[in-house]
Short mmCIF file of C-alpha atoms in Angstrom, two decimals:
data_model
loop_
_atom_site.label_atom_id
_atom_site.label_comp_id
_atom_site.label_asym_id
_atom_site.label_seq_id
_atom_site.Cartn_x
_atom_site.Cartn_y
_atom_site.Cartn_z
CA MET A 866 -16.92 12.41 4.02
CA ARG A 867 -18.32 14.76 6.65
CA ASP A 868 -21.44 15.64 4.69
CA VAL A 869 -22.80 12.17 3.98
CA THR A 870 -24.09 9.42 6.22
CA LEU A 871 -24.02 5.64 6.25
CA GLY A 872 -26.99 4.30 4.31
CA GLU A 873 -27.51 7.57 2.42
CA MET A 874 -28.72 7.26 -1.17
CA LEU A 875 -26.73 9.10 -3.84
CA ASP A 876 -27.46 9.74 -7.49
CA VAL A 877 -24.99 8.33 -10.02
CA ASP A 878 -24.24 10.65 -12.91
CA LEU A 879 -21.80 11.23 -15.75
CA ALA A 880 -19.35 14.12 -15.77
CA ALA A 881 -17.45 14.99 -18.92
CA GLU A 882 -13.67 14.90 -18.37
CA GLN A 883 -11.66 15.53 -21.52
CA ASP A 884 -12.26 12.59 -23.87
CA PHE A 885 -13.66 10.18 -21.31
CA ASP A 886 -16.61 10.54 -18.99
CA ALA A 887 -16.20 10.10 -15.29
CA VAL A 888 -18.91 8.49 -13.16
CA VAL A 889 -19.67 10.57 -10.12
CA CYS A 890 -21.93 10.22 -7.09
CA LYS A 891 -24.02 13.24 -6.13
CA ARG A 892 -25.75 14.10 -2.91
CA ARG A 893 -29.50 14.21 -3.47
CA ALA A 894 -30.12 17.23 -1.28
CA ASP A 895 -28.06 19.70 -3.31
CA GLY A 896 -26.46 17.79 -6.20
CA ALA A 897 -22.96 18.21 -4.76
CA ILE A 898 -20.44 15.67 -6.05
CA VAL A 899 -19.38 13.41 -3.21
CA GLY A 900 -16.89 11.33 -5.17
CA SER A 901 -16.32 9.25 -8.25
CA LEU A 902 -16.41 5.58 -9.19
CA ALA A 903 -13.11 4.33 -10.57
CA ALA A 904 -10.62 1.49 -10.89
CA PHE A 905 -12.85 -1.54 -11.30
CA GLN A 906 -13.75 -3.95 -14.09
CA GLY A 907 -16.95 -2.99 -15.87
CA LEU A 908 -16.70 0.79 -15.39
CA SER A 909 -16.86 1.39 -19.13
CA ASP A 910 -19.93 -0.88 -19.36
CA LEU A 911 -21.58 1.25 -16.67
CA VAL A 912 -20.76 4.39 -18.64
CA GLY A 913 -22.22 2.82 -21.77
CA CYS A 914 -25.43 1.85 -20.00
CA MET A 915 -25.79 5.36 -18.59
CA LYS A 916 -25.28 6.87 -22.02
CA ARG A 917 -28.07 4.65 -23.32
CA GLY A 918 -30.37 6.16 -20.72
CA HIS A 919 -30.23 3.74 -17.83
CA ARG A 920 -30.13 5.42 -14.46
CA TYR A 921 -28.39 4.27 -11.30
CA SER A 922 -28.29 5.07 -7.63
CA ALA A 923 -25.68 4.35 -4.99
CA VAL A 924 -26.08 3.62 -1.31
CA ILE A 925 -23.23 4.20 1.11
CA VAL A 926 -22.43 0.83 2.70
CA LYS A 927 -19.16 1.75 4.40
CA LEU A 928 -18.11 5.19 5.51
CA GLY A 929 -14.56 6.20 6.37
CA ARG A 930 -13.06 9.53 7.27
CA THR A 931 -11.94 10.27 3.73
CA ALA A 932 -13.55 7.66 1.51
CA CYS A 933 -16.66 5.53 1.36
CA ARG A 934 -17.81 2.33 -0.30
CA VAL A 935 -21.05 2.37 -2.25
CA HIS A 936 -23.34 -0.27 -3.70
CA VAL A 937 -24.66 0.76 -7.10
CA THR A 938 -27.98 -0.47 -8.45
CA ARG A 939 -30.02 0.35 -11.53
CA LYS A 940 -33.06 2.49 -10.99
CA LEU A 941 -36.24 0.90 -12.23
CA ALA A 942 -38.26 2.99 -14.63
CA MET B 969 3.74 14.72 -14.67
CA ILE B 970 4.26 11.90 -17.09
CA ILE B 971 4.03 8.43 -15.58
CA ALA B 972 5.03 5.14 -17.17
CA GLY B 973 3.74 2.26 -15.11
CA GLY B 974 1.68 -0.89 -15.11
CA THR B 975 -2.06 -1.22 -14.57
CA TYR B 976 -3.04 -4.55 -13.09
CA LEU B 977 -5.92 -6.26 -11.34
CA GLU B 978 -5.26 -6.39 -7.59
CA LEU B 979 -6.91 -8.98 -5.37
CA CYS B 980 -6.67 -9.32 -1.61
CA LEU B 981 -8.49 -11.81 0.60
CA ARG B 982 -8.53 -9.74 3.76
CA PRO B 983 -9.26 -6.89 3.81
CA GLU B 984 -11.24 -7.66 0.70
CA TRP B 985 -9.88 -5.85 -2.33
CA HIS B 986 -10.73 -6.31 -6.00
CA ARG B 987 -9.66 -3.30 -8.03
CA ILE B 988 -7.75 -2.34 -11.13
CA PHE B 989 -4.80 -0.21 -10.10
CA GLY B 990 -1.16 -1.25 -10.33
CA SER B 991 1.65 1.23 -9.83
CA GLY B 992 0.89 3.30 -12.88
CA LEU B 993 -2.80 4.00 -12.38
CA ARG B 994 -2.45 4.41 -8.63
CA ALA B 995 0.39 6.92 -8.97
CA THR B 996 -1.62 8.80 -11.58
CA CYS B 997 -4.69 9.03 -9.36
CA ALA B 998 -2.48 10.00 -6.43
CA LEU B 999 -1.19 13.06 -8.28
CA ALA B 1000 -4.57 14.36 -9.47
CA GLU B 1001 -4.33 17.42 -7.24
CA LEU B 1002 -0.58 17.75 -6.81
CA SER B 1003 0.10 17.55 -10.54
CA PRO B 1004 -3.16 18.19 -12.41
CA GLY B 1005 -3.40 16.73 -15.89
CA THR B 1006 -0.98 13.91 -15.20
CA VAL B 1007 -0.66 11.55 -18.16
CA LEU B 1008 -0.23 7.81 -17.68
CA HIS B 1009 1.41 5.59 -20.27
CA THR B 1010 0.57 1.97 -19.59
CA TYR B 1011 -0.11 -1.46 -20.99
CA ALA B 1012 -3.34 -3.17 -20.05
CA PHE B 1013 -5.52 -6.10 -20.99
CA GLY B 1014 -7.70 -4.92 -23.88
CA GLU B 1015 -11.00 -5.48 -22.05
CA TRP B 1016 -9.84 -3.17 -19.25
CA ALA B 1017 -8.56 -0.37 -21.46
CA ASP B 1018 -11.68 1.78 -21.34
CA ASP B 1019 -12.20 1.05 -17.63
CA ILE B 1020 -8.74 2.51 -17.09
CA ARG B 1021 -9.35 5.53 -19.30
CA HIS B 1022 -12.60 6.35 -17.46
CA SER B 1023 -10.86 5.81 -14.12
CA ALA B 1024 -8.10 8.24 -14.97
CA ALA B 1025 -10.74 10.70 -16.19
CA ALA B 1026 -12.47 10.49 -12.81
CA PHE B 1027 -9.31 12.02 -11.37
CA GLY B 1028 -8.91 14.57 -14.15
CA CYS B 1029 -6.01 12.63 -15.65
CA VAL B 1030 -5.35 10.95 -18.98
CA ALA B 1031 -4.46 7.30 -19.55
CA LYS B 1032 -2.76 6.34 -22.79
CA VAL B 1033 -3.29 2.60 -22.89
CA THR B 1034 -1.48 0.10 -25.10
CA SER B 1035 -3.76 -2.92 -25.19
CA THR B 1036 -2.42 -6.41 -24.62
CA ASP B 1037 -3.90 -9.91 -24.89
CA THR B 1038 -3.27 -11.03 -21.33
CA PRO B 1039 -4.98 -9.95 -18.11
CA ILE B 1040 -2.39 -9.66 -15.35
CA SER B 1041 -3.31 -9.83 -11.69
CA PHE B 1042 -1.49 -9.62 -8.38
CA SER B 1043 -3.07 -11.53 -5.51
CA TYR B 1044 -2.44 -11.13 -1.80
CA ASP B 1045 -3.65 -13.07 1.21
CA HIS B 1046 -3.27 -9.85 3.18
CA PRO B 1047 -1.43 -6.61 2.42
CA LEU B 1048 1.83 -7.82 3.98
CA SER B 1049 1.89 -11.14 2.14
CA ARG B 1050 3.91 -11.77 -0.97
CA ALA B 1051 2.06 -10.90 -4.15
CA ARG B 1052 1.38 -13.72 -6.59
CA CYS B 1053 1.47 -12.67 -10.22
CA ASP B 1054 -0.92 -14.44 -12.57
CA PRO B 1055 0.20 -15.53 -15.12
CA ARG B 1056 3.56 -16.40 -13.64
CA ILE B 1057 5.38 -15.92 -16.92
CA VAL B 1058 4.27 -12.88 -18.85
CA GLN B 1059 4.93 -12.27 -22.51
CA ARG B 1060 6.96 -9.10 -23.06
CA ASN B 1061 5.59 -6.38 -25.32
CA PRO B 1062 7.47 -3.78 -27.36
CA PRO B 1063 8.55 -0.87 -25.15
CA LEU B 1064 6.54 2.29 -24.65
CA VAL B 1065 8.30 5.50 -25.61
CA VAL B 1066 7.75 8.31 -23.15
CA GLU B 1067 9.06 11.85 -23.18
CA GLY B 1068 8.48 14.70 -20.75
CA GLN B 1069 9.99 17.32 -18.50
CA THR B 1070 9.49 15.14 -15.43
CA VAL B 1071 8.83 11.42 -15.79
CA LEU B 1072 8.11 8.79 -13.16
CA ARG B 1073 9.06 5.38 -14.49
CA PHE B 1074 7.98 2.16 -12.85
CA ALA B 1075 9.18 -1.20 -14.06
CA PHE B 1076 6.61 -3.36 -15.86
CA VAL B 1077 6.17 -7.12 -15.84
CA GLU B 1078 4.93 -7.15 -19.43
CA GLY B 1079 7.17 -4.60 -21.12
CA ASP B 1080 9.33 -1.57 -20.61
CA ALA B 1081 9.37 2.18 -21.04
CA VAL B 1082 12.09 4.11 -22.83
CA VAL B 1083 12.17 7.48 -21.13
CA THR B 1084 13.56 10.82 -22.21
CA ALA B 1085 13.27 13.44 -19.48
CA ASP B 1086 14.93 16.36 -17.84
CA ARG B 1087 14.23 14.84 -14.44
CA ALA B 1088 13.27 11.22 -13.98
CA VAL B 1089 12.40 9.13 -10.98
CA TYR B 1090 12.90 5.40 -11.47
CA ASP B 1091 11.20 2.82 -9.26
CA PRO B 1092 12.47 -0.56 -10.47
CA GLN B 1093 10.00 -2.52 -8.31
CA SER B 1094 12.20 -5.54 -8.23
CA SER B 1095 14.25 -7.40 -5.70
CA HIS B 1096 17.05 -7.45 -8.23
CA PRO B 1097 17.26 -4.12 -10.07
CA GLN B 1098 20.18 -5.32 -12.14
CA GLU B 1099 19.36 -3.46 -15.32
CA PRO B 1100 20.51 0.16 -15.31
CA PHE B 1101 18.01 2.92 -16.03
CA GLY B 1102 19.72 3.75 -19.31
CA ALA B 1103 20.14 0.18 -20.55
CA ASN B 1104 17.01 0.40 -22.70
CA GLY B 1105 17.96 3.80 -24.13
CA SER B 1106 16.37 5.91 -21.39
CA VAL B 1107 17.97 9.30 -20.82
CA ALA B 1108 17.51 11.82 -18.01
CA ARG B 1109 19.59 14.87 -17.18
CA ARG B 1110 18.88 14.27 -13.51
CA LEU B 1111 17.86 10.88 -12.16
CA ALA B 1112 16.63 9.72 -8.75
CA LEU B 1113 16.00 6.12 -7.73
CA VAL B 1114 13.30 5.02 -5.31
CA LEU B 1115 14.09 1.60 -3.92
CA ASN B 1116 12.88 -0.85 -1.34
CA GLN B 1117 15.43 -1.85 1.25
CA ASP B 1118 15.92 -5.30 -0.30
CA GLU B 1119 16.38 -3.68 -3.70
CA ALA B 1120 19.16 -1.62 -2.20
CA GLU B 1121 20.98 -4.87 -1.29
CA GLY B 1122 21.45 -4.10 2.34
CA GLY B 1123 21.23 -0.35 2.08
CA GLY B 1124 24.82 0.32 3.13
CA THR B 1125 26.57 3.40 1.77
CA ALA B 1126 28.93 1.35 -0.41
CA GLN B 1127 26.09 -0.62 -1.96
CA ILE B 1128 24.10 2.55 -2.61
CA ASP B 1129 27.10 4.21 -4.25
CA ASP B 1130 27.41 1.17 -6.53
CA LEU B 1131 23.74 1.47 -7.46
CA LEU B 1132 24.10 5.21 -8.12
CA ASP B 1133 27.06 4.47 -10.38
CA MET B 1134 25.26 1.65 -12.16
CA HIS B 1135 22.17 3.75 -12.89
CA ARG B 1136 24.13 7.01 -13.30
CA ALA B 1137 21.74 8.51 -10.75
CA GLU B 1138 22.44 11.46 -8.50
CA LEU B 1139 20.43 10.19 -5.55
CA ALA B 1140 18.52 7.23 -4.20
CA VAL B 1141 15.68 7.09 -1.72
CA VAL B 1142 15.58 3.78 0.11
CA LYS B 1143 12.20 2.99 1.65
CA ARG B 1144 12.34 1.18 4.98
CA GLY B 1145 8.71 0.23 5.54
CA PRO B 1146 7.50 1.16 9.03
CA PHE B 1147 10.77 2.98 9.77
CA GLY B 1148 10.57 5.58 6.99
CA ALA B 1149 13.20 6.13 4.34
CA THR B 1150 16.80 7.18 3.82
CA VAL B 1151 17.95 9.66 1.22
CA HIS B 1152 21.37 8.93 -0.26
CA ALA B 1153 23.16 11.43 -2.46
CA ARG B 1154 26.71 11.40 -3.71
CA ALA B 1155 29.35 12.76 -1.34
CA THR B 1156 26.85 13.61 1.39
CA ALA B 1157 25.79 11.80 4.54
CA PRO B 1158 22.53 9.81 4.30
CA VAL B 1159 19.47 11.65 5.62
CA HIS B 1160 16.84 9.72 7.55
CA VAL B 1161 13.21 10.55 6.87
CA PRO B 1162 10.69 9.19 9.40
CA ALA B 1163 7.58 7.20 8.69
CA TYR B 1164 4.42 8.83 9.96
CA LYS B 1165 1.79 7.04 11.99
CA SER B 1166 -1.66 6.35 10.62
CA GLU B 1167 -4.80 5.02 12.26
CA SER B 1168 -4.97 2.08 9.85
CA VAL B 1169 -2.48 0.62 7.40
CA PHE B 1170 -3.62 -0.60 3.99
CA LYS B 1171 -0.20 -1.37 2.62
CA ILE B 1172 -0.93 -2.32 -0.99
CA GLY B 1173 0.32 0.48 -3.21
CA SER B 1174 1.89 2.65 -0.52
CA GLY B 1175 5.22 2.49 -2.35
CA ASP B 1176 3.55 3.70 -5.55
CA VAL B 1177 2.18 6.73 -3.74
CA PHE B 1178 5.56 7.41 -2.12
CA SER B 1179 7.26 7.39 -5.52
CA ALA B 1180 4.55 9.56 -7.05
CA ALA B 1181 4.75 12.16 -4.31
CA PHE B 1182 8.55 12.18 -4.40
CA ALA B 1183 8.52 12.63 -8.17
CA ALA B 1184 6.13 15.56 -7.86
CA HIS B 1185 8.01 17.31 -5.07
CA TRP B 1186 11.57 16.66 -6.25
CA GLY B 1187 11.03 16.34 -9.99
CA GLU B 1188 8.39 18.98 -10.66
CA ARG B 1189 8.64 21.37 -7.73
CA GLY B 1190 12.41 21.12 -7.46
CA LEU B 1191 12.46 20.67 -3.70
CA ASP B 1192 15.46 19.41 -1.80
CA PRO B 1193 15.52 15.56 -1.95
CA ALA B 1194 15.17 15.14 1.82
CA VAL B 1195 12.25 17.58 1.96
CA ALA B 1196 10.61 15.82 -0.99
CA ALA B 1197 11.12 12.43 0.65
CA ASP B 1198 9.60 13.69 3.90
CA LEU B 1199 6.53 14.91 2.02
CA ALA B 1200 6.40 11.56 0.22
CA SER B 1201 6.48 9.76 3.56
CA ARG B 1202 3.63 11.93 4.85
CA SER B 1203 1.71 11.32 1.62
CA ALA B 1204 2.11 7.57 2.00
CA ALA B 1205 0.83 7.78 5.60
CA HIS B 1206 -2.18 9.75 4.39
CA PHE B 1207 -2.84 7.17 1.66
CA VAL B 1208 -2.60 3.98 3.74
CA ASP B 1209 -5.30 5.15 6.14
CA GLY B 1210 -8.01 3.71 3.87
CA HIS B 1211 -6.45 3.82 0.38
CA VAL B 1212 -7.12 7.55 0.15
CA LEU B 1213 -6.61 9.09 -3.30
CA PRO B 1214 -5.62 11.62 -4.44
CA ILE B 1215 -2.98 12.82 -2.03
CA PRO B 1216 -3.57 16.42 -0.90
CA VAL B 1217 -1.51 19.36 -2.11
CA VAL B 1218 -1.04 20.59 1.42
CA ILE B 1219 -0.19 17.60 3.55
CA GLU B 1220 -0.97 17.58 7.25
CA THR B 1221 1.85 18.91 9.37
CA ALA B 1222 0.52 17.49 12.62
CA MET B 1223 1.33 13.89 11.72
CA GLU B 1224 3.20 11.94 14.37
CA PRO B 1225 6.61 10.70 13.21
CA VAL B 1226 7.82 7.22 14.10
CA MET B 1227 10.73 7.42 16.50
CA GLY B 1228 13.41 4.74 16.50
CA SER B 1229 14.50 2.45 13.75
CA HIS B 1230 14.51 -1.13 14.98
CA GLY B 1231 11.07 -2.00 16.41
CA GLY B 1232 12.39 -3.63 19.60
CA ARG B 1233 12.16 -7.36 20.37
CA ILE B 1234 8.71 -8.78 19.90
CA TYR B 1235 6.99 -11.74 21.54
CA VAL B 1236 4.59 -13.49 19.17
CA ALA B 1237 1.68 -14.69 21.31
CA GLY B 1238 -1.08 -16.83 19.91
CA PRO B 1239 -2.44 -20.35 19.72
CA PHE B 1240 -0.89 -22.83 17.32
CA PHE B 1241 -3.03 -25.91 17.75
CA ASP B 1242 -4.45 -26.18 14.24
CA LEU B 1243 -3.40 -25.21 10.73
CA PRO B 1244 -5.17 -21.81 10.54
CA GLN B 1245 -3.66 -20.77 13.87
CA ARG B 1246 -0.19 -21.90 12.86
CA TRP B 1247 -0.54 -20.10 9.55
CA MET B 1248 -1.36 -16.86 11.34
CA ILE B 1249 1.63 -17.23 13.66
CA GLU B 1250 3.87 -17.91 10.67
CA GLN B 1251 2.49 -14.87 8.86
CA ALA B 1252 3.11 -12.62 11.85
CA ALA B 1253 6.64 -13.96 12.32
CA GLU B 1254 7.41 -13.55 8.63
CA ALA B 1255 6.00 -10.02 8.48
CA LEU B 1256 7.95 -8.89 11.52
CA THR B 1257 11.25 -10.45 10.47
CA SER B 1258 10.84 -9.07 6.95
CA PHE B 1259 11.14 -5.63 8.55
CA GLY B 1260 14.29 -6.71 10.36
CA VAL B 1261 12.55 -6.91 13.72
CA GLU B 1262 13.85 -9.42 16.25
CA ILE B 1263 11.17 -11.80 17.54
CA PHE B 1264 10.66 -14.47 20.16
CA SER B 1265 8.11 -16.97 18.90
CA PRO B 1266 7.09 -19.71 21.37
CA LEU B 1267 6.07 -21.88 18.44
CA HIS B 1268 9.53 -21.72 16.93
CA GLU B 1269 11.69 -21.31 20.04
CA VAL B 1270 9.97 -23.67 22.46
CA GLY B 1271 7.40 -25.73 20.58
CA THR B 1272 4.91 -28.14 22.11
CA GLY B 1273 6.97 -31.21 22.98
CA LEU B 1274 8.02 -30.37 26.53
CA PRO B 1275 6.22 -30.89 29.85
CA ASP B 1276 3.78 -28.13 30.81
CA GLN B 1277 6.07 -26.52 33.38
CA ALA B 1278 9.03 -26.46 31.01
CA ILE B 1279 6.93 -24.88 28.25
CA ALA B 1280 5.51 -22.24 30.58
CA GLU B 1281 8.91 -21.36 32.04
CA ALA B 1282 10.59 -21.15 28.64
CA ASP B 1283 7.78 -19.10 27.10
CA LEU B 1284 7.65 -16.65 29.99
CA ALA B 1285 11.43 -16.38 30.13
CA GLY B 1286 11.30 -15.46 26.47
CA LEU B 1287 8.54 -12.95 27.08
CA ARG B 1288 10.63 -11.23 29.77
CA THR B 1289 13.37 -10.62 27.16
CA CYS B 1290 10.92 -8.82 24.87
CA THR B 1291 9.95 -5.17 24.71
CA LYS B 1292 6.56 -5.65 23.01
CA VAL B 1293 3.95 -8.33 22.44
CA TRP B 1294 1.89 -9.14 19.35
CA ALA B 1295 -1.11 -11.26 20.30
CA LEU B 1296 -3.61 -13.20 18.22
CA LEU B 1297 -6.74 -12.98 20.32
CA ASP B 1298 -9.24 -14.64 18.00
CA GLY B 1299 -10.44 -17.80 19.71
CA ALA B 1300 -9.63 -16.32 23.13
CA ASP B 1301 -7.00 -18.99 23.74
CA PRO B 1302 -6.35 -19.14 27.52
CA GLY B 1303 -2.59 -19.37 27.05
CA THR B 1304 -2.53 -16.24 24.90
CA VAL B 1305 -4.77 -14.33 27.30
CA PHE B 1306 -2.45 -15.34 30.15
CA GLU B 1307 0.59 -14.09 28.21
CA VAL B 1308 -1.11 -10.78 27.50
CA GLY B 1309 -1.91 -10.30 31.17
CA TYR B 1310 1.63 -11.29 32.16
CA ALA B 1311 3.04 -8.76 29.70
CA ARG B 1312 0.80 -5.97 30.91
CA ALA B 1313 1.75 -6.73 34.52
CA LEU B 1314 5.36 -6.14 33.45
CA GLY B 1315 4.38 -2.94 31.65
CA ILE B 1316 5.15 -4.38 28.21
CA PRO B 1317 3.05 -2.83 25.39
CA VAL B 1318 0.66 -5.22 23.65
CA VAL B 1319 -0.97 -4.87 20.25
CA ALA B 1320 -3.61 -7.54 19.73
CA LEU B 1321 -5.34 -8.74 16.58
CA ALA B 1322 -9.00 -9.63 17.10
CA GLU B 1323 -10.87 -9.92 13.83
CA ARG B 1324 -14.02 -11.51 15.20
CA LEU B 1325 -13.90 -11.52 18.97
CA GLU B 1326 -16.90 -10.06 20.74
CA SER B 1327 -16.32 -6.78 22.48
CA THR B 1328 -17.26 -8.25 25.87
CA ASN B 1329 -14.18 -10.48 25.67
CA LEU B 1330 -11.91 -7.49 25.26
CA THR B 1331 -12.72 -5.56 28.41
CA MET B 1332 -9.58 -6.53 30.34
CA MET B 1333 -7.37 -6.08 27.29
CA ARG B 1334 -8.55 -2.60 26.48
CA GLY B 1335 -8.88 -1.71 30.13
CA SER B 1336 -5.26 -2.61 30.80
CA GLY B 1337 -3.93 -0.56 27.92
CA CYS B 1338 -3.65 -3.11 25.11
CA GLU B 1339 -4.30 -1.81 21.63
CA VAL B 1340 -6.82 -4.12 19.95
CA VAL B 1341 -7.22 -3.89 16.17
CA GLN B 1342 -9.15 -5.87 13.58
CA ASP B 1343 -6.69 -5.71 10.70
CA PHE B 1344 -3.51 -7.79 10.44
CA ALA B 1345 -1.26 -5.29 8.66
CA THR B 1346 -2.36 -2.52 11.00
CA SER B 1347 -1.54 -4.70 14.01
CA ILE B 1348 1.99 -5.33 12.74
CA TYR B 1349 2.69 -1.67 11.94
CA HIS B 1350 1.20 -0.36 15.16
CA LEU B 1351 3.24 -2.88 17.12
CA ILE B 1352 6.48 -1.78 15.48
CA TRP B 1353 5.54 1.83 16.10
CA ALA B 1354 4.56 1.21 19.74
CA CYS B 1355 6.83 2.75 22.35
#
């Protein structure tokens, strides 16, 4: 978590992983994957919405040494 | 690695936690780098099945989910509290059938896994692991058990030998919470493996990560059991410092091991004038004694019914018999602050819990060498680890 900062906005994107997509957060400056979203209710709904064209962003609300917490919101068109 | 284990909703009041993990999914995510392509076999509530599959995919792993009709959750007040399973009585499902070179098998609340493996690690996750590994038809050429201390029924050599016989296992690793683990193998002396210190302690799931790392290092890499258990202990320490997944392939070597194996005698300082305060004191006492640590609790040993002088003398006499102090500083109770100062004057280490006390109130505590933390489980572990 050395290359991101508290309050930083990240792009939420899909990454193909075998048969199931993973939801990843990317740094806006260079598109580098910071981490993934996993292990919560509604993840598959989020994937479905993204596949239908909805776009999301994430803001870092808590930053630890090795992990961070993000708040994900839908981007308005 | 093939993993058979449950995937459940986990809820914790403080620190706040609301995630779908359980032993199976957590162990799978833990091994994403150490054992790429790990496959999880699990049951799960049908509405969560795709959430779980996408979650495993996020770690480059595969989840094979057998859907069920019932959502199962485990709730905690804090990470050291007893988990409450909802529903209390869970309908059993037909067993999963799992086959692989190396298999990590956790017990389920809603079913079972019949395992065929060359090497298997079995974590029965129960206070009463009465059913042998092979009772459901499971077969492994080499079998290791990973047990909690209470599962090992005292952890003495005779009891462990009985468990090894019952499960037809060649070794057992008994986890001892903040004190590390002990590796028992037939006809050899037990080997102690230390716990390793971490800055914070998020305890939920640490045993899952320990078992996963041990299975990878002993089962897949073929390392010596004691070496594998030491790496598992380091992996668990890495994990609890913020629920960090996956565990790294190369674990830090500079970790500080916990010395000693009893935690000393601990004075439980804190106010107990209303229900929330008493609840906190009870939680601290229960957590410490659950690790086999001896405590002196003014609430329990002295109470409130004596004259002031008698209470003060009895409390301070008790404090002088202790080697460490746990203090609940929230509320800045004068009696507790006095006890902390008294302890520091005697050179007794103090670990204090202050979830919502302003920093200006902590000057004398920090300045006199107290460790002040905001998280309950961390305060208990750091206290036991304190020298």
